[in-house]
PDB file of C-alpha atoms in Angstrom:
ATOM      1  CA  UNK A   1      16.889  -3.768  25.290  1.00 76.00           C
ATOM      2  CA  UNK A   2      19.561  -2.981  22.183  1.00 88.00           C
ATOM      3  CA  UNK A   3      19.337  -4.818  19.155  1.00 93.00           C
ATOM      4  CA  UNK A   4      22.566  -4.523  17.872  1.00 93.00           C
ATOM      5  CA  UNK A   5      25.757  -2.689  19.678  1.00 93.00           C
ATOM      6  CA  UNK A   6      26.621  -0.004  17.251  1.00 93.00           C
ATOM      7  CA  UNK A   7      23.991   2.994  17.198  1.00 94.00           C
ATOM      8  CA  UNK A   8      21.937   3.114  13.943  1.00 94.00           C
ATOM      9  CA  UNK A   9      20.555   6.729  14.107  1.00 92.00           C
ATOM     10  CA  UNK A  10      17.272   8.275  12.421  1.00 90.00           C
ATOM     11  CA  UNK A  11      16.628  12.431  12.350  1.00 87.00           C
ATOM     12  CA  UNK A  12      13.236  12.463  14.452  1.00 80.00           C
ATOM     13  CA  UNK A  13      10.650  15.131  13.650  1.00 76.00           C
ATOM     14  CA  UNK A  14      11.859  17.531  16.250  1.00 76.00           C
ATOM     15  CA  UNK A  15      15.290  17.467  14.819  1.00 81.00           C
ATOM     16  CA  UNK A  16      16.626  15.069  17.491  1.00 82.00           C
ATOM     17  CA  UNK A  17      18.813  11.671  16.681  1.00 87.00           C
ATOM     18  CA  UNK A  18      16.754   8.873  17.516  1.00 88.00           C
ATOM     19  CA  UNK A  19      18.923   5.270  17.771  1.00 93.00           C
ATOM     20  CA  UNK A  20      16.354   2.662  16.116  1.00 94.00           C
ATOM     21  CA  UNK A  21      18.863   0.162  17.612  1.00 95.00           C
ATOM     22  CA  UNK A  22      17.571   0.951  21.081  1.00 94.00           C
ATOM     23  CA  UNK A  23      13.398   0.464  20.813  1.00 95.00           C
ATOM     24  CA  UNK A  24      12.418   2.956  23.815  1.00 92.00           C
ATOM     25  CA  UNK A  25       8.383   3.570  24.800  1.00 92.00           C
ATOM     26  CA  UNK A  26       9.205   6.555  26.162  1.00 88.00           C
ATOM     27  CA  UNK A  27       9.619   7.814  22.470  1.00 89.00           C
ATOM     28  CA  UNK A  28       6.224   6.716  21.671  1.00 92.00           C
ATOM     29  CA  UNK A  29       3.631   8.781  20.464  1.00 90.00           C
ATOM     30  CA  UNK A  30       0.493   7.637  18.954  1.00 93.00           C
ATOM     31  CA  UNK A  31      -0.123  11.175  17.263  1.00 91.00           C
ATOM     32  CA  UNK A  32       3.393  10.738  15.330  1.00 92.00           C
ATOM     33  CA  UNK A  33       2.164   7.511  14.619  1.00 95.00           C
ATOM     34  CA  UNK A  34      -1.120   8.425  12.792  1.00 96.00           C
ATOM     35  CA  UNK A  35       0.555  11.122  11.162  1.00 95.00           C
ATOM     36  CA  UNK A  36       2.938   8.805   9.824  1.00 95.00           C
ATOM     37  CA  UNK A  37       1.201   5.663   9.300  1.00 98.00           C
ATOM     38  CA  UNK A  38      -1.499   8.146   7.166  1.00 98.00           C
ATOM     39  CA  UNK A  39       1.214   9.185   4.582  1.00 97.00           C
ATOM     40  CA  UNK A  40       2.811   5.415   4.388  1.00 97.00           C
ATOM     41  CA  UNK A  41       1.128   3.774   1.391  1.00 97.00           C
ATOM     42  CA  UNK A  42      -0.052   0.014   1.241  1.00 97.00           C
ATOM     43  CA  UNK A  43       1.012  -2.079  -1.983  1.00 94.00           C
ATOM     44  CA  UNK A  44       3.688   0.565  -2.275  1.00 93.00           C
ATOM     45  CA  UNK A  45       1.146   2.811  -3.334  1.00 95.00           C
ATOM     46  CA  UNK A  46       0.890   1.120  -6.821  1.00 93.00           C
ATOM     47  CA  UNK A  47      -2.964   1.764  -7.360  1.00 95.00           C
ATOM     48  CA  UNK A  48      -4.183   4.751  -9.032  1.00 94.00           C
ATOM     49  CA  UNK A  49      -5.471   7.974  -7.364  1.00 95.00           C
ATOM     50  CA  UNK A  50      -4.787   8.134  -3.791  1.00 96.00           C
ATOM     51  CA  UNK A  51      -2.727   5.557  -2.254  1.00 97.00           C
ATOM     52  CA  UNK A  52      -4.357   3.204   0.770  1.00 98.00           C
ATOM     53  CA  UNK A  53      -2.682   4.149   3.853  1.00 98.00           C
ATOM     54  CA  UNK A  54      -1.124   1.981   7.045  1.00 98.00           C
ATOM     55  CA  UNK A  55      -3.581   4.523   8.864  1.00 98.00           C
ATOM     56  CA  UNK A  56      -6.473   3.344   7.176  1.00 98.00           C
ATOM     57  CA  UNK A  57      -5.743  -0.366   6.697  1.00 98.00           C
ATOM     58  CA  UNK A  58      -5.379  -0.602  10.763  1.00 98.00           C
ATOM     59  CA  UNK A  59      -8.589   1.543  11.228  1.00 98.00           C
ATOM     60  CA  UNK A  60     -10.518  -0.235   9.133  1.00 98.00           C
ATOM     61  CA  UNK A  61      -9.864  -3.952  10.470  1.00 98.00           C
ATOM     62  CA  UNK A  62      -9.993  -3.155  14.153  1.00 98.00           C
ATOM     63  CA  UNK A  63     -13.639  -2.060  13.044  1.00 98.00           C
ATOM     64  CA  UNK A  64     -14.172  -5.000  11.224  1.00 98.00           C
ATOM     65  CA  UNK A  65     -12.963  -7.193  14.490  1.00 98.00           C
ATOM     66  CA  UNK A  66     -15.216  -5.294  16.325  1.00 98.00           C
ATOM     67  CA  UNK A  67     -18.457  -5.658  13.794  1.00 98.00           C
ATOM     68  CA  UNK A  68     -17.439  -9.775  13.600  1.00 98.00           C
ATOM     69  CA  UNK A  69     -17.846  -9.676  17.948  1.00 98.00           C
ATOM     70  CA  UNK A  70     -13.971  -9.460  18.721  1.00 97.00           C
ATOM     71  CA  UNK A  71     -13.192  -7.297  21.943  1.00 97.00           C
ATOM     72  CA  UNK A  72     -12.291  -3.491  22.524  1.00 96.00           C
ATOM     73  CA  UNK A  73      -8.581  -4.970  23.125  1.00 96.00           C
ATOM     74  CA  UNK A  74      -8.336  -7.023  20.744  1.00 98.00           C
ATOM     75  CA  UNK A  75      -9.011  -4.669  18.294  1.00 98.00           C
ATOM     76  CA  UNK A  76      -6.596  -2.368  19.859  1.00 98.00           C
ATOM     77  CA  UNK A  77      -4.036  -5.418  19.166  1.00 98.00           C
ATOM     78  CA  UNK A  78      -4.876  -4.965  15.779  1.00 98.00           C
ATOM     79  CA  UNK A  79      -5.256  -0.736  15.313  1.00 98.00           C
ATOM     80  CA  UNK A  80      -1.199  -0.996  16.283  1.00 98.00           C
ATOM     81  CA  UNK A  81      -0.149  -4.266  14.659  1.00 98.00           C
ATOM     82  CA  UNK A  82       1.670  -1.972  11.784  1.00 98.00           C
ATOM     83  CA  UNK A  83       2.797   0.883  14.303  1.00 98.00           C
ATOM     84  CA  UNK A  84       6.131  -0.503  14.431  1.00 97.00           C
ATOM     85  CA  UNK A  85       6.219   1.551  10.434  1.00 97.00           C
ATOM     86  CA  UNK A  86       6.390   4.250  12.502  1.00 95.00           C
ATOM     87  CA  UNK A  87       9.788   4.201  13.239  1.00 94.00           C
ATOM     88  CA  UNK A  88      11.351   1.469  10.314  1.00 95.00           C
ATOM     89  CA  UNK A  89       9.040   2.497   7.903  1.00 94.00           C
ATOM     90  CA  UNK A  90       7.492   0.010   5.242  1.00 93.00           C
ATOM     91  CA  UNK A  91       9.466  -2.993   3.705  1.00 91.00           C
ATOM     92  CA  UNK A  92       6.755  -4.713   1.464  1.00 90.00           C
ATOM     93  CA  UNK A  93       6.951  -8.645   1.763  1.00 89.00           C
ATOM     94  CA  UNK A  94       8.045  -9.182  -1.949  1.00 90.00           C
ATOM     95  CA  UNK A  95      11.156  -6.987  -1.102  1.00 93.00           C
ATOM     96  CA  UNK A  96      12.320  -8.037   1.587  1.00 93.00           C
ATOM     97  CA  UNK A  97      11.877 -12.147  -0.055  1.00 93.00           C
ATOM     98  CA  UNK A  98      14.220 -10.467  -2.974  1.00 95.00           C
ATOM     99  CA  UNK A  99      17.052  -9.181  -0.251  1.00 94.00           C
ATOM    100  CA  UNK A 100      16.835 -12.482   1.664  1.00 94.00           C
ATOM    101  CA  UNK A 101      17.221 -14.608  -1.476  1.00 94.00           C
ATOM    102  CA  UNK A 102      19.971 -12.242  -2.632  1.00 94.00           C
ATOM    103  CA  UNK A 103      21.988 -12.534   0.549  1.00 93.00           C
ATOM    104  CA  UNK A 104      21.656 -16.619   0.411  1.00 93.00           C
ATOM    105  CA  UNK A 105      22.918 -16.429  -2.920  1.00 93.00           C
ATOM    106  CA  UNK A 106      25.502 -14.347  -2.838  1.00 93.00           C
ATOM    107  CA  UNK A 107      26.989 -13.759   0.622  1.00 92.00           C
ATOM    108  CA  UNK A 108      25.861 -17.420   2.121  1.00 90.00           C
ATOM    109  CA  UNK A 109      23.086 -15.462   4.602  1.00 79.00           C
ATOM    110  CA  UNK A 110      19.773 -16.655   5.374  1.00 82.00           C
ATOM    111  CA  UNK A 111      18.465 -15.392   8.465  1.00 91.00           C
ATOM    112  CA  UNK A 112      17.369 -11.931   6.922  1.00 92.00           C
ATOM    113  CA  UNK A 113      14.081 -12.414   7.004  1.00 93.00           C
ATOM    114  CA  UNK A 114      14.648 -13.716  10.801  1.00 94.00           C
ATOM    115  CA  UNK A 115      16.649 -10.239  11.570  1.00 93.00           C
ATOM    116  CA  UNK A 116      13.610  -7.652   9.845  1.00 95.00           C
ATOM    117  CA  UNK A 117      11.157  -9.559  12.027  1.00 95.00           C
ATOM    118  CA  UNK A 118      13.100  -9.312  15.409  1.00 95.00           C
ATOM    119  CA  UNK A 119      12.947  -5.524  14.352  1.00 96.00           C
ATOM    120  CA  UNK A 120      10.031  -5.130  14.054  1.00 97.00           C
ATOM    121  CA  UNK A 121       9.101  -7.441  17.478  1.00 96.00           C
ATOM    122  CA  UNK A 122      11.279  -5.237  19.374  1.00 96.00           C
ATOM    123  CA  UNK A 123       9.604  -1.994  18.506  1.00 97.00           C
ATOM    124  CA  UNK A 124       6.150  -3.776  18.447  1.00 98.00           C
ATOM    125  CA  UNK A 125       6.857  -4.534  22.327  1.00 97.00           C
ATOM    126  CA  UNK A 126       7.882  -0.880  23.133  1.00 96.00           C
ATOM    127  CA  UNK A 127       4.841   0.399  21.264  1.00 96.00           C
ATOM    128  CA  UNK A 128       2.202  -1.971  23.197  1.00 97.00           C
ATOM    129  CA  UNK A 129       3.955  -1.057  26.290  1.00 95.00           C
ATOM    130  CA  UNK A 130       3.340   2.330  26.100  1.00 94.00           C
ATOM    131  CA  UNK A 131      -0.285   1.623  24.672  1.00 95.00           C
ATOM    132  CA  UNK A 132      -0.406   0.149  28.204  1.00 94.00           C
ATOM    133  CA  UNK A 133      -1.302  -3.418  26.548  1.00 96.00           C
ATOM    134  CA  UNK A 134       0.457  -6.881  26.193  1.00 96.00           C
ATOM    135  CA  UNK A 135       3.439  -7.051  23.253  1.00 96.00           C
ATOM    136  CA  UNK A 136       2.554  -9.746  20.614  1.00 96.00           C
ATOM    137  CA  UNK A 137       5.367 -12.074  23.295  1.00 95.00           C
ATOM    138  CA  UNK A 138       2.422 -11.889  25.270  1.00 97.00           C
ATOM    139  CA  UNK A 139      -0.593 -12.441  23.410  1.00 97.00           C
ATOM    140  CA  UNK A 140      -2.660 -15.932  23.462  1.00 97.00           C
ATOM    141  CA  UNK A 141      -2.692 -17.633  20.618  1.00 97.00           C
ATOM    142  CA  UNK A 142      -6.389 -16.513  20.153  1.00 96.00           C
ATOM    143  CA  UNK A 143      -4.885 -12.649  20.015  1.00 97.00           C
ATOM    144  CA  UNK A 144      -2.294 -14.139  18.024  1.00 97.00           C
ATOM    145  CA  UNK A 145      -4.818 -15.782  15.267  1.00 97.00           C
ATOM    146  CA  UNK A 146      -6.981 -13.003  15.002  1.00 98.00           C
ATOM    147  CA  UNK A 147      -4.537 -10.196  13.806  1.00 98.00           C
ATOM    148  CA  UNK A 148      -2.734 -12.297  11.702  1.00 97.00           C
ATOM    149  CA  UNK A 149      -6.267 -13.761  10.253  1.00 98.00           C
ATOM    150  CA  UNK A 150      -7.715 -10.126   9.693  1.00 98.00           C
ATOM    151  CA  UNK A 151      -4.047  -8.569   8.659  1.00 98.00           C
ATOM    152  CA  UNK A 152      -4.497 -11.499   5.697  1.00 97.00           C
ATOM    153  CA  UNK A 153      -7.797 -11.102   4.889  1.00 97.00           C
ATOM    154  CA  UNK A 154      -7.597  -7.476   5.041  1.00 98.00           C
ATOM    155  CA  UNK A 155      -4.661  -7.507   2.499  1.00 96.00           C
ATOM    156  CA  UNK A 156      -7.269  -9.916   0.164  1.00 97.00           C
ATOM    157  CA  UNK A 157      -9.927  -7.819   0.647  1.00 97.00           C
ATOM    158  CA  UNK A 158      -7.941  -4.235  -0.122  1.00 97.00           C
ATOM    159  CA  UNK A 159      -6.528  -5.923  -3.369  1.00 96.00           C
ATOM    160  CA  UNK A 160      -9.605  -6.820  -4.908  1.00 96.00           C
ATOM    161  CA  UNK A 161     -10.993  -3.292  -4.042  1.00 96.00           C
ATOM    162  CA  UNK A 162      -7.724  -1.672  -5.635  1.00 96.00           C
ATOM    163  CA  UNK A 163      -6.990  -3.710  -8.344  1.00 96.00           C
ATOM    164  CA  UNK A 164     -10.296  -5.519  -9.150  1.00 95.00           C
ATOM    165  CA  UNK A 165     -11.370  -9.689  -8.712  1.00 94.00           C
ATOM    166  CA  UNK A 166      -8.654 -10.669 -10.623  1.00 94.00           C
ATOM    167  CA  UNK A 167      -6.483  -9.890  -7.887  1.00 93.00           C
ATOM    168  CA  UNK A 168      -7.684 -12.334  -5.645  1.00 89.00           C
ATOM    169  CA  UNK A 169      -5.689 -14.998  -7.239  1.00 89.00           C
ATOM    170  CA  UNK A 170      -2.739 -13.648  -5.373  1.00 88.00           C
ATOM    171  CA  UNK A 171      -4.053 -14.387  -1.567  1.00 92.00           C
ATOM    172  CA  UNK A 172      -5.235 -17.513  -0.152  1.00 90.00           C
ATOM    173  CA  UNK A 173      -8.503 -17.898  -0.002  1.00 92.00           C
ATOM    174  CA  UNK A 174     -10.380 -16.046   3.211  1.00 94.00           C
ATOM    175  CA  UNK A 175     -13.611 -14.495   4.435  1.00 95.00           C
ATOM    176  CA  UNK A 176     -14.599 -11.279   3.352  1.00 96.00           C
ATOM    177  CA  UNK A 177     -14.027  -9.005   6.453  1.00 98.00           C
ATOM    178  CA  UNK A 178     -17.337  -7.583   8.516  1.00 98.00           C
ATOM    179  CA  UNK A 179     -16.147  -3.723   7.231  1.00 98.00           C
ATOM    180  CA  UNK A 180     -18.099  -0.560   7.938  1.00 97.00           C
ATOM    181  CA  UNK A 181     -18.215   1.341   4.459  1.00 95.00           C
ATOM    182  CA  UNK A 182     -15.930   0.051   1.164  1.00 96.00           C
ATOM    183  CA  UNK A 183     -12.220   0.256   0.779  1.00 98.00           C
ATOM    184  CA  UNK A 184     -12.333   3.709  -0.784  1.00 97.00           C
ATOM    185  CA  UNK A 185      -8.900   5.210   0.361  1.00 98.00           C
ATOM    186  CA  UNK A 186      -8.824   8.318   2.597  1.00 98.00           C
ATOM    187  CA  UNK A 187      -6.623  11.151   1.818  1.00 98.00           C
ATOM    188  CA  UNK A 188      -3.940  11.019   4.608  1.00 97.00           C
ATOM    189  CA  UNK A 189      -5.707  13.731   6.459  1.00 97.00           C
ATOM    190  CA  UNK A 190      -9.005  11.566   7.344  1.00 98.00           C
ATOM    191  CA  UNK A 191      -6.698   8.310   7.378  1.00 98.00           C
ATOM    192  CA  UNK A 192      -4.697  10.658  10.172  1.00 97.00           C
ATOM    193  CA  UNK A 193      -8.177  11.801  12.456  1.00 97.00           C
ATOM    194  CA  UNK A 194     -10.114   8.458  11.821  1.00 98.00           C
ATOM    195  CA  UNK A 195      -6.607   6.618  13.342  1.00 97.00           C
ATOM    196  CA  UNK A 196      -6.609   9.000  16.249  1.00 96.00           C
ATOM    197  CA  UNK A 197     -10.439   8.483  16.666  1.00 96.00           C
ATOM    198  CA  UNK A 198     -10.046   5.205  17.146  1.00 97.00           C
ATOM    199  CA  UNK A 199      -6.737   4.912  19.274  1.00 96.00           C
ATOM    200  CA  UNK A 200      -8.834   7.122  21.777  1.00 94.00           C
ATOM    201  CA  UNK A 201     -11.588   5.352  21.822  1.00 95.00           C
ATOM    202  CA  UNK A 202     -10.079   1.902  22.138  1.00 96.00           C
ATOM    203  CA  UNK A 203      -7.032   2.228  23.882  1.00 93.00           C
ATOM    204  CA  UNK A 204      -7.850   5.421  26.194  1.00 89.00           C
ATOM    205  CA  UNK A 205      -7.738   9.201  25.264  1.00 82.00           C
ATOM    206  CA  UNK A 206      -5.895   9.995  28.260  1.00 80.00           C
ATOM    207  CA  UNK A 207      -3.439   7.587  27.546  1.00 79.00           C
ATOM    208  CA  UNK A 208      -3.218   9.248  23.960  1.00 78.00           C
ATOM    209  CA  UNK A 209      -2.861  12.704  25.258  1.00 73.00           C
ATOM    210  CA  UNK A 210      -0.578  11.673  27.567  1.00 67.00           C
ATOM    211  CA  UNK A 211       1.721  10.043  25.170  1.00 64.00           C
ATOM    212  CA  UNK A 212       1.168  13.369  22.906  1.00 59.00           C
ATOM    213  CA  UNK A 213       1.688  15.764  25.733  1.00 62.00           C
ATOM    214  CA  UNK A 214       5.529  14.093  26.523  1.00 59.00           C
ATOM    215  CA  UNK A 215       6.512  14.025  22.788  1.00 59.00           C
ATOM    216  CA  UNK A 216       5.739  18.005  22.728  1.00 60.00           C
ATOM    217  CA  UNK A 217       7.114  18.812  26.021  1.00 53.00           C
ATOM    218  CA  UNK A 218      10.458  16.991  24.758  1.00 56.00           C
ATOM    219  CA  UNK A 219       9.998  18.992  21.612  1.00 58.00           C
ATOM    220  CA  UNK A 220       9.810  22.417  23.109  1.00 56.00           C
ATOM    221  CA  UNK A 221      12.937  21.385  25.894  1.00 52.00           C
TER     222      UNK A 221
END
């Protein structure tokens, strides 16, 4: 499926153009995604020290779904729920609320917002696909619930552990999530292994290595 006509091209790793108007799961590979995901900071990066990573954020609430009793695919839902970051890369909420409100004020637009999420959908259904699970089109409104629940409550939780209690003001009020170990962040080479880790242990490591296999055959055609 396209998203829009025209081609909107990226530079891949292995040099190649990559159209990120055309979301393709034969593209996929959750080793590029780790690696990415670990060097893509959370808050934009704007606590001290080492930044939080995507990597570690997902890592650490598909454990936490899995302490609190969820299942070994639902907490796959959740390891990939940011994968799409991948590929776009990172547009913080706050930003993308400032471009929306700027294009209804000055050009008469309002369906930004609309347009970044049917991005990200798109991509979010060729990643699952290849992941071999169900795209968030797909998921029950249980799946639904709990990686938007533990996404929020993650975000509540990493704040306060980044920027102290006074942070909590920010988010709505949620439970604390079920986490193995404090929000310390990783460096993006743990945040990179512990993603991996857990992609092959919840979603398959032949799957993985699959996926990882293609993207370095391609590389070396």
């Amino acid at each position: 499926m396209r998203l829009v006509d025209e081609r909107v091209t990226t530079v891949w790793n292995d040099g190649r153009d990559i159209d990120l108007g055309s979301p393709d799961p034969e593209i996929v590979c959750f080793a590029e995604i780790g690696n990415t995901l670990s060097k893509i900071a959370r808050f934009n990066g704007r606590n001290r020290g080492v930044a939080l990573s995507v990597a570690q954020h997902c890592v650490m609430g598909a454990q936490a779904l899995i302490n609190e009793g969820a299942t070994r695919m639902e907490a796959s839902l959740f390891l990939l729920h940011d994968a799409h970051e991948w590929v776009l890369g990172d547009l913080i909420r706050p930003s993308a609320e400032l471009f929306a409100a700027a294009c209804s004020e000055l050009y008469g637009e309002t369906r930004l917002l609309d347009a970044i999420a049917a991005c990200k959908s798109a991509w979010d259904e060729a990643i699952y696909f290849a992941a071999g699970l169900p795209g968030p089109e797909a998921w029950t409104k249980r799946q639904a619930k709990l990686v938007k629940d533990m996404d929020a409550r993650m975000q509540r939780a990493e704040a306060i552990s980044l920027f102290g209690a006074a942070a909590a003001r920010k988010f709505p009020n949620s439970a604390t999530p079920k986490l193995t170990g404090a929000i310390k962040p990783w460096a993006a080479g743990k945040a990179e292994e512990q993603f991996m880790a857990m992609a092959n242990r919840l979603i398959g490591e032949e799957r993985i290595l699959d996926r990882a296999s293609l993207a370095a055959l391609r590389r070396a055609l």
